Short mmCIF file of C-alpha atoms and ligand atoms in Angstrom, two decimals:
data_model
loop_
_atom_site.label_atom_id
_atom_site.label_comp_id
_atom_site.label_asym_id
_atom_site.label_seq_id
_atom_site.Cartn_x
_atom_site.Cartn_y
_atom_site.Cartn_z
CA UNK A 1 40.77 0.06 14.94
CA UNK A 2 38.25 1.67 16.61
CA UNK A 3 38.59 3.19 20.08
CA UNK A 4 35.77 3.59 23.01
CA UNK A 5 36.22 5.63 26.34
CA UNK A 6 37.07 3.72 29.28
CA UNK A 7 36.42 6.51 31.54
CA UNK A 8 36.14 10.28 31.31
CA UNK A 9 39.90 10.71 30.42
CA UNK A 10 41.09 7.66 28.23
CA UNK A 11 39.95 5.86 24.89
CA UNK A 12 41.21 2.70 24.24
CA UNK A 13 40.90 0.23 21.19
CA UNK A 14 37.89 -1.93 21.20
CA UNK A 15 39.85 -4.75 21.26
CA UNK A 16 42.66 -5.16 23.85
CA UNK A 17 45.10 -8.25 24.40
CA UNK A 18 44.18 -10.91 26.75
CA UNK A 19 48.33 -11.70 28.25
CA UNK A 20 47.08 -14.54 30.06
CA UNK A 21 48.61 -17.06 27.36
CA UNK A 22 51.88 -15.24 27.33
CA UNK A 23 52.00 -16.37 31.11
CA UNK A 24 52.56 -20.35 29.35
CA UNK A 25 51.24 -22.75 32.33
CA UNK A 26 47.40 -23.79 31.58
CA UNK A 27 47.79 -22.20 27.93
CA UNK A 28 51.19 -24.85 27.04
CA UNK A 29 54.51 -23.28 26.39
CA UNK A 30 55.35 -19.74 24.67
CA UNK A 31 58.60 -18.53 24.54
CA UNK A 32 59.38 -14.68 24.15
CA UNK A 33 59.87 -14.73 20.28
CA UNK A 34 56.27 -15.82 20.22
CA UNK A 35 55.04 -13.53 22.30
CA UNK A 36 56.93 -11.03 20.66
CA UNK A 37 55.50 -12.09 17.41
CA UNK A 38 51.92 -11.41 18.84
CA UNK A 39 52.61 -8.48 21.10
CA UNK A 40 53.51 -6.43 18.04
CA UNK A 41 51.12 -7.38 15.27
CA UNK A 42 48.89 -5.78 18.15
CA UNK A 43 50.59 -2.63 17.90
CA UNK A 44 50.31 -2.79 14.50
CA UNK A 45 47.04 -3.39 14.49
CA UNK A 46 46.65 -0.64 17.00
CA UNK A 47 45.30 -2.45 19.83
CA UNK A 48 46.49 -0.30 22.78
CA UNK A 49 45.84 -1.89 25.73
CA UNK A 50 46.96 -4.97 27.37
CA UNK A 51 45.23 -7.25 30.06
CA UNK A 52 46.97 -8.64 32.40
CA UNK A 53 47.03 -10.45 36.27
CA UNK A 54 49.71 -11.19 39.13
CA UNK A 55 48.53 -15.38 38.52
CA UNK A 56 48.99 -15.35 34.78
CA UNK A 57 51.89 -17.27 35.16
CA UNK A 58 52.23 -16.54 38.19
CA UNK A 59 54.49 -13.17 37.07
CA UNK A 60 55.47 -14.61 33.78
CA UNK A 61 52.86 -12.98 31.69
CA UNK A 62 54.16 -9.45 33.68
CA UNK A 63 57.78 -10.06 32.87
CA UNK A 64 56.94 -11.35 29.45
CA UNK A 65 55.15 -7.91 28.91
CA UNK A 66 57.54 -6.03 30.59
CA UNK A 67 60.52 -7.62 28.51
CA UNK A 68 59.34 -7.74 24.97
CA UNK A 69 57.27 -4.48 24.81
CA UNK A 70 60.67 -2.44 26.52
CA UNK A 71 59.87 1.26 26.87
CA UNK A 72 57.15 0.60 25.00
CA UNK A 73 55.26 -0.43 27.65
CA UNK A 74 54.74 3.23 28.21
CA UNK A 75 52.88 3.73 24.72
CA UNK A 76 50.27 1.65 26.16
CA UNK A 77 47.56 1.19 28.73
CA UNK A 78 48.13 -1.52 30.94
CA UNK A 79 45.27 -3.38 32.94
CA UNK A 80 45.79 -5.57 35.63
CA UNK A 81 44.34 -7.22 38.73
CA UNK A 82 44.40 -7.14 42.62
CA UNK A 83 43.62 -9.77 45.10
CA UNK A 84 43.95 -13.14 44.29
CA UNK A 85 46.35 -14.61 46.82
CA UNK A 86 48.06 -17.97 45.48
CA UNK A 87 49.11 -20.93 47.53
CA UNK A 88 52.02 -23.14 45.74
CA UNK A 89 51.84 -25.87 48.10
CA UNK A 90 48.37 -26.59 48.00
CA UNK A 91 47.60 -25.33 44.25
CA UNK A 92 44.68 -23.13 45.89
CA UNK A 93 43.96 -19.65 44.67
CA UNK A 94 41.58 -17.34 46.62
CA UNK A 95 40.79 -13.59 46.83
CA UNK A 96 41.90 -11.43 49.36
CA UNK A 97 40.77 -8.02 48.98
CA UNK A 98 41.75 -6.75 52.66
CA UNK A 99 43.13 -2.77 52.52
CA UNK A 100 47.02 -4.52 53.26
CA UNK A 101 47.05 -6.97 50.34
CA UNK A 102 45.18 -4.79 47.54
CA UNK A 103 48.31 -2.48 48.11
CA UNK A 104 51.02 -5.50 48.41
CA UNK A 105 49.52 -6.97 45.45
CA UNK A 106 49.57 -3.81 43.66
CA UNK A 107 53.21 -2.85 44.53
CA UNK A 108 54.04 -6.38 43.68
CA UNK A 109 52.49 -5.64 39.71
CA UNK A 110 53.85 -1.99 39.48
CA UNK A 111 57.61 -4.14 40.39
CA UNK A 112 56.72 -6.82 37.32
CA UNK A 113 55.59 -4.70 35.18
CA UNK A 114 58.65 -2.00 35.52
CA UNK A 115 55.87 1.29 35.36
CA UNK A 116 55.20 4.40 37.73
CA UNK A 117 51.72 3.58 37.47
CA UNK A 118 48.59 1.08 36.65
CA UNK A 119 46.75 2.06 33.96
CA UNK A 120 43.57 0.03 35.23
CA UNK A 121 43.49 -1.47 38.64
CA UNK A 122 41.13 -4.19 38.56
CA UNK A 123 39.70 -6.64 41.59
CA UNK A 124 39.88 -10.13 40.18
CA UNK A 125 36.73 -11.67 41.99
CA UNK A 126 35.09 -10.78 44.81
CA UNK A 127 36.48 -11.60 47.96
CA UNK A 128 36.74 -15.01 49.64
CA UNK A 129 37.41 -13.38 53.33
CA UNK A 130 34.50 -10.96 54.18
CA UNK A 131 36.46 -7.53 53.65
CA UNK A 132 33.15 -5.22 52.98
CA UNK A 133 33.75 -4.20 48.84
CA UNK A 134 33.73 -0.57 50.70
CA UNK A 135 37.10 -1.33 52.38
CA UNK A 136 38.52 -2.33 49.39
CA UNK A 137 37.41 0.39 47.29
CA UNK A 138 38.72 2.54 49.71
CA UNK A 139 42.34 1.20 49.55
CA UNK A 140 41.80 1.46 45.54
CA UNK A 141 40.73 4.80 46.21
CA UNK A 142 43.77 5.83 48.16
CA UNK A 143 46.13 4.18 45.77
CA UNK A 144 44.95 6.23 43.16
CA UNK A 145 45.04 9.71 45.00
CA UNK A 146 48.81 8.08 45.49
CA UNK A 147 49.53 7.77 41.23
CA UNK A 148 50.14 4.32 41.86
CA UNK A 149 47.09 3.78 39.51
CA UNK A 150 45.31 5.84 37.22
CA UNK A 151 41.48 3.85 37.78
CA UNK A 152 40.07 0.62 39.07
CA UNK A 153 37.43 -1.55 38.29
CA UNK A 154 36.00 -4.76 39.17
CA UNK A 155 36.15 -8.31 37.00
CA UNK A 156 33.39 -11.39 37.98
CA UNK A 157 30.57 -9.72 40.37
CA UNK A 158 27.34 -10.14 39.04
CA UNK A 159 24.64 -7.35 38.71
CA UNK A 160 23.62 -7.08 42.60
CA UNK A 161 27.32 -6.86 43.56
CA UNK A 162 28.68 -4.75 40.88
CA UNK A 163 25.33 -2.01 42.05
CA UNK A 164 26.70 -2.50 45.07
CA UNK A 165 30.27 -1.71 44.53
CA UNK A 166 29.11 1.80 42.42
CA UNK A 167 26.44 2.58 44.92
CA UNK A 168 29.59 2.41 47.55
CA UNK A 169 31.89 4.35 45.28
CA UNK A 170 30.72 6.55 41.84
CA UNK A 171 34.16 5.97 40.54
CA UNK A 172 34.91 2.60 39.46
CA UNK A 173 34.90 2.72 35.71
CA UNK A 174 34.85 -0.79 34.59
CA UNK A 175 33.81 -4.41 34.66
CA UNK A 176 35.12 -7.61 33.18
CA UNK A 177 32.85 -10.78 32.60
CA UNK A 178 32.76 -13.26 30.21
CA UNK A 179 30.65 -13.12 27.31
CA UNK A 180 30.36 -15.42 24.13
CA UNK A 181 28.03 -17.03 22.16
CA UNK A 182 28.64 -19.91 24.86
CA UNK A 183 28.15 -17.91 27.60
CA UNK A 184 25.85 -15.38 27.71
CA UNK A 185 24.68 -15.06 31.65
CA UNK A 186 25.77 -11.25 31.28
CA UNK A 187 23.07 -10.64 29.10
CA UNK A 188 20.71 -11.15 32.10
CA UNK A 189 20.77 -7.86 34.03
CA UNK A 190 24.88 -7.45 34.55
CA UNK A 191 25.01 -5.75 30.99
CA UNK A 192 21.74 -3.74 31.93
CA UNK A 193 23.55 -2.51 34.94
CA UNK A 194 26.81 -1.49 33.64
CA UNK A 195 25.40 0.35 30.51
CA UNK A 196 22.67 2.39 32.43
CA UNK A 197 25.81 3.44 34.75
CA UNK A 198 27.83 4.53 31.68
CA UNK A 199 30.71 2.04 32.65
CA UNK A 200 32.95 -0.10 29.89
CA UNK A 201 32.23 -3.48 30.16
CA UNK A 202 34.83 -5.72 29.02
CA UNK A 203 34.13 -8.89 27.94
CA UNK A 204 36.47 -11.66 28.19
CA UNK A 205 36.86 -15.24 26.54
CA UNK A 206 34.86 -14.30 23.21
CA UNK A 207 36.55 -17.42 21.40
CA UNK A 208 35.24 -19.16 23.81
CA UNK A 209 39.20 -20.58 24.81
CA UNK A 210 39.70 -21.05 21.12
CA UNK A 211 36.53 -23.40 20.54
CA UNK A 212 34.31 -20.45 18.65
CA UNK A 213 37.05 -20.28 15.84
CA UNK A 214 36.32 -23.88 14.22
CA UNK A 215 40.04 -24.68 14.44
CA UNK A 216 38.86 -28.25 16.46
CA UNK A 217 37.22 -31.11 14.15
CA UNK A 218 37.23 -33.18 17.41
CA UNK A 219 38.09 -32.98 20.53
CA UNK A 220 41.95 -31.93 20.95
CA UNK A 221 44.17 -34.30 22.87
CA UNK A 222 45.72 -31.88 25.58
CA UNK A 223 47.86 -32.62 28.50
CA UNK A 224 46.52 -32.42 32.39
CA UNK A 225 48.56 -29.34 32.58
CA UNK A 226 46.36 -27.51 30.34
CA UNK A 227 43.08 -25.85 31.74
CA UNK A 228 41.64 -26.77 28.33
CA UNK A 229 41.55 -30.25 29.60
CA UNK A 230 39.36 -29.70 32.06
CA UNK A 231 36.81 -27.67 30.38
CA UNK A 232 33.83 -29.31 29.82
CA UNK A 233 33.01 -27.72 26.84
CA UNK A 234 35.87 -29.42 24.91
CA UNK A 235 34.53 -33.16 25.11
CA UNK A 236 31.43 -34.89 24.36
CA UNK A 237 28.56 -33.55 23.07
CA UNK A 238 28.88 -30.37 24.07
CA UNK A 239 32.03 -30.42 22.37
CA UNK A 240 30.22 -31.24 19.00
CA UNK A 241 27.18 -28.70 19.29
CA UNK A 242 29.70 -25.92 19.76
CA UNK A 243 31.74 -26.92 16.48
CA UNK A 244 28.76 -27.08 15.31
CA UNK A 245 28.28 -23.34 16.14
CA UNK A 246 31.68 -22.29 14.89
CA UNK A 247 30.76 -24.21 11.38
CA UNK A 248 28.18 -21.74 10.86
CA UNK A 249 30.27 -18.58 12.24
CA UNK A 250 32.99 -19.81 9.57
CA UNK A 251 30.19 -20.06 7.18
CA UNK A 252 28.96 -16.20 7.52
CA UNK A 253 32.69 -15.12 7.65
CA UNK A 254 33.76 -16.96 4.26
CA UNK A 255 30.72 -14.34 3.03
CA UNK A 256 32.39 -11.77 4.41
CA UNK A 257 36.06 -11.86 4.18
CA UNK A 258 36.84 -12.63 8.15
CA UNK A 259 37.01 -15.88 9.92
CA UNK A 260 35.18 -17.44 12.76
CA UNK A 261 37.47 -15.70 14.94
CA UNK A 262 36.60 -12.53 14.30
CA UNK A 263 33.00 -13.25 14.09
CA UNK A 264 32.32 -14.74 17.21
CA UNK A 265 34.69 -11.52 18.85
CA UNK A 266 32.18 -9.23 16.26
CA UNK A 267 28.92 -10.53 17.79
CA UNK A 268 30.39 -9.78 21.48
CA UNK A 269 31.43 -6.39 20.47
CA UNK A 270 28.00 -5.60 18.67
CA UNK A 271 25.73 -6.80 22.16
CA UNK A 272 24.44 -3.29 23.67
CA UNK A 273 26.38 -2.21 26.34
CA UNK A 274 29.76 -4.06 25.49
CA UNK A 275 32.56 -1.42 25.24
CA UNK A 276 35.68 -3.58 24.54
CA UNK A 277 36.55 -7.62 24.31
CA UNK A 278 39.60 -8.74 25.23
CA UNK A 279 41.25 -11.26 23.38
CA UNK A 280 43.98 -13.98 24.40
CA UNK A 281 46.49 -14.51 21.70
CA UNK A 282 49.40 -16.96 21.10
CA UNK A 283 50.21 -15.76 17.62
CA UNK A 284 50.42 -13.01 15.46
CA UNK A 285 48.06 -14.11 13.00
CA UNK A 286 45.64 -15.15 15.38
CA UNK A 287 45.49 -11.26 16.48
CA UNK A 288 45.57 -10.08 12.93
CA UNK A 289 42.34 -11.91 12.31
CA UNK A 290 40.78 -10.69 15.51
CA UNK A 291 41.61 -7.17 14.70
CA UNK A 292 38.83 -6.98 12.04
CA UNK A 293 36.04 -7.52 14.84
CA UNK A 294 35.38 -4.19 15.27
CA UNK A 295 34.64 -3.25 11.87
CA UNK A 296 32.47 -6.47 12.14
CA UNK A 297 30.35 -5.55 15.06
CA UNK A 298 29.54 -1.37 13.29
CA UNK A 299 27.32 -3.75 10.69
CA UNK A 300 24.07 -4.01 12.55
CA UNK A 301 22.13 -5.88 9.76
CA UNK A 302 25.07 -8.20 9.83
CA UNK A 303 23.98 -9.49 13.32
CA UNK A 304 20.33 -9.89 12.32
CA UNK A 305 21.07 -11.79 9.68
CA UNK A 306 23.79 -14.16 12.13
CA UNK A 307 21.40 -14.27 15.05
CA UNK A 308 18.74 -15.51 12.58
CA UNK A 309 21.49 -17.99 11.29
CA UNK A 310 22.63 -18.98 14.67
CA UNK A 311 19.04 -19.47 16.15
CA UNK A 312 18.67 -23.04 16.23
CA UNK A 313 22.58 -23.66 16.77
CA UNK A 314 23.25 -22.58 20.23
CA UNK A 315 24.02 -24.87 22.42
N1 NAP B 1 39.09 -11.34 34.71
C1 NAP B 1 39.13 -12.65 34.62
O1 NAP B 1 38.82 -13.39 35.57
C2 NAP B 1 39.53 -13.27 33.30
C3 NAP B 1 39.27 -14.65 33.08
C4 NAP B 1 39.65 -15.18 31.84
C5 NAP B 1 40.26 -14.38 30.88
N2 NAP B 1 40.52 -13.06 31.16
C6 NAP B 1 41.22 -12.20 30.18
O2 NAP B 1 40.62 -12.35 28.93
C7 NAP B 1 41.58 -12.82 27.99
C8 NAP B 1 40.87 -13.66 26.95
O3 NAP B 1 40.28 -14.82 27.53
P1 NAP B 1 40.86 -16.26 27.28
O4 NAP B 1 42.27 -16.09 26.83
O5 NAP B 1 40.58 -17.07 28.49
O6 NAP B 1 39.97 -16.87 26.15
P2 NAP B 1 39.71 -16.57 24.59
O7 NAP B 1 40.13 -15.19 24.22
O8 NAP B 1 38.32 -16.99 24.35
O9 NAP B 1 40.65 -17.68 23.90
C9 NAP B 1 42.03 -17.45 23.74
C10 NAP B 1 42.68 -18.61 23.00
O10 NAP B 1 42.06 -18.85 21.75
C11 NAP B 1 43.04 -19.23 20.79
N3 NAP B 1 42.96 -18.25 19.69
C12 NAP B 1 43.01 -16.89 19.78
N4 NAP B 1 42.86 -16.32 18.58
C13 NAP B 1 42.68 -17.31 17.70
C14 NAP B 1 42.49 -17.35 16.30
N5 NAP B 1 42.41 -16.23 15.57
N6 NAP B 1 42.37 -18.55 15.70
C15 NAP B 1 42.44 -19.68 16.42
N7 NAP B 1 42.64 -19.72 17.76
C16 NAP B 1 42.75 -18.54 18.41
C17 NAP B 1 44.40 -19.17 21.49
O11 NAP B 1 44.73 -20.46 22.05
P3 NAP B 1 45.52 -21.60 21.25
O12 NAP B 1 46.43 -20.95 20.26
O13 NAP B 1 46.19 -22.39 22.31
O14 NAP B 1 44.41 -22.40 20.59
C18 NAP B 1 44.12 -18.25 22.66
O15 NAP B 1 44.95 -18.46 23.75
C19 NAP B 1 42.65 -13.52 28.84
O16 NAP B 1 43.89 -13.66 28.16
C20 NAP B 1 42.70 -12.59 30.02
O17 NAP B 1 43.47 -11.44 29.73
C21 NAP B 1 40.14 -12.51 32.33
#
């Protein structure tokens, strides 16, 4: 498994370990066996870093981490996020980024998680109640002159405000955005941005929530729990032009002894300026297929050959 820097001090594997299905919820049930299953063929696969967030499961996906990785938890990096303040009562989730609830949020995580210190601090979205991104960074800033964290970084700003945010303060080391061959809107200017600055860019949601790895013939019945149910993408005919898509990314795999999976995580991984992809996982097989994407995306005459394959298949 090959590892990239995520800042001046630390090199993690390309791929890290999306925990937001180990917080159940939106994803269906998991139960700690399951996890466990996944969590270590990870390990074993040496991915060694794990993304995480106070709302994946609302702490579940924290404890989950915390329990089934045990003092192994210091072995790894751990990323998480600040800011998003969730109300039970009227389902509503929005970001707070004031000074007072960046460090009550991050107290809260370094609590869950059982660990001296945050790997990666990172702001979820950008704020929904006008703190200036300075004021914020500055409360990030403090925490880490404190130990509490060891860097921070920023998930969801677009180019202009993720400038901004590095104009304001040199040090952030990272961003998080999605990028897939169903979503691309990073590749216009936010990518440009973060690799002229020298910053990982982690890019999330590579299987596009599972769609990219052909497992779906048709639309899956899911429950109104599940966030999948909600997603445009898995009905109608958008539905069928992505499978579609992840026909032909099964296709090039079979040629090369990987599945769809790890293609479609390969291409991300092989854009310029992508660092790492994180990957959610339910399974341990699921990761052990995913693990091959970085040897995938070091084959540059590979990706000709599937962008010339994939032309007239995007949806
Ligand atoms: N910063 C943010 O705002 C943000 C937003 C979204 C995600 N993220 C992070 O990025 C991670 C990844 O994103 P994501 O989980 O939304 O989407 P994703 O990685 O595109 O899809 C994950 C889902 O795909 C399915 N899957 C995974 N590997 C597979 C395989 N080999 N074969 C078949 N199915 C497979 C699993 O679901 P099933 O088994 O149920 O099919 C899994 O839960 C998250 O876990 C989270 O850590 C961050």
């Amino acid at each position: 498994m090959e590892h990239r820097p995520l800042d001046d001090h630390t090199s993690i594997s390309r791929v890290g370990f999306g925990s937001w299905p180990l917080g159940g919820g939106p994803w269906g049930p998991i139960d700690d066996a399951q996890a466990k299953g996944a969590i270590f063929a990870a390990l074993d696969a040496n991915i060694d870093w794990f993304d995480t967030a106070p709302i994946y499961g609302h702490g579940v996906a924290d404890e989950r981490l915390r329990r089934v990785l045990g003092t192994r938890i210091s072995e790894v990096v751990i990323a998480t996020k600040v800011g998003v303040r969730f109300d039970a009562a009227t389902d509503h989730a929005e970001s707070d980024l004031s000074p007072d609830h960046v460090r009550a949020d991050c107290e809260a995580s370094l609590e869950r998680l059982g660990v001296e210190r945050i790997d990666l601090l990172q702001v979820h979205w950008p704020c929904e109640r006008g703190t200036p991104i300075a004021e914020t960074l500055g409360a990030l800033s403090r925490l880490r002159d404190e130990g509490k964290i060891g860097a921070y970084g920023l998930c969801n700003y677009d180019a202009a405000g993720f400038a901004e945010a590095l104009a304001a303060d040199p040090s952030i080391v990272s961003l998080q955005s999605p990028l897939s061959l169903i979503r691309r809107e990073a590749e216009d200017g936010l990518l440009g941005v973060t690799r002229k600055a020298g910053r990982a860019f982690l890019a999330y949601e590579t299987l596009g929530r599972g769609l990219l790895t052909g497992k779906y013939g048709a639309p899956p019945e899911l429950p109104e729990t599940d966030l999948r149910a909600h997603d445009p993408r898995f009905r109608g005919s958008l539905f069928l032009s992505i499978a579609a898509l992840a026909r032909n990314l099964a296709a090039i795999g079979e040629k090369i002894g990987a599945n769809a999976a790890a293609v479609a995580t390969g291409w991300a991984l092989s854009r310029p300026g992508v660092t790492h992809a994180i990957v959610g996982a339910r399974s341990a097989a699921q990761i052990r297929q995913i693990a091959l994407a970085p040897r995938l995306a070091a084959e540059p005459k590979l990706w000709a050959a599937v962008d010339r394959a994939l032309a007239g298949s995007r949806p």
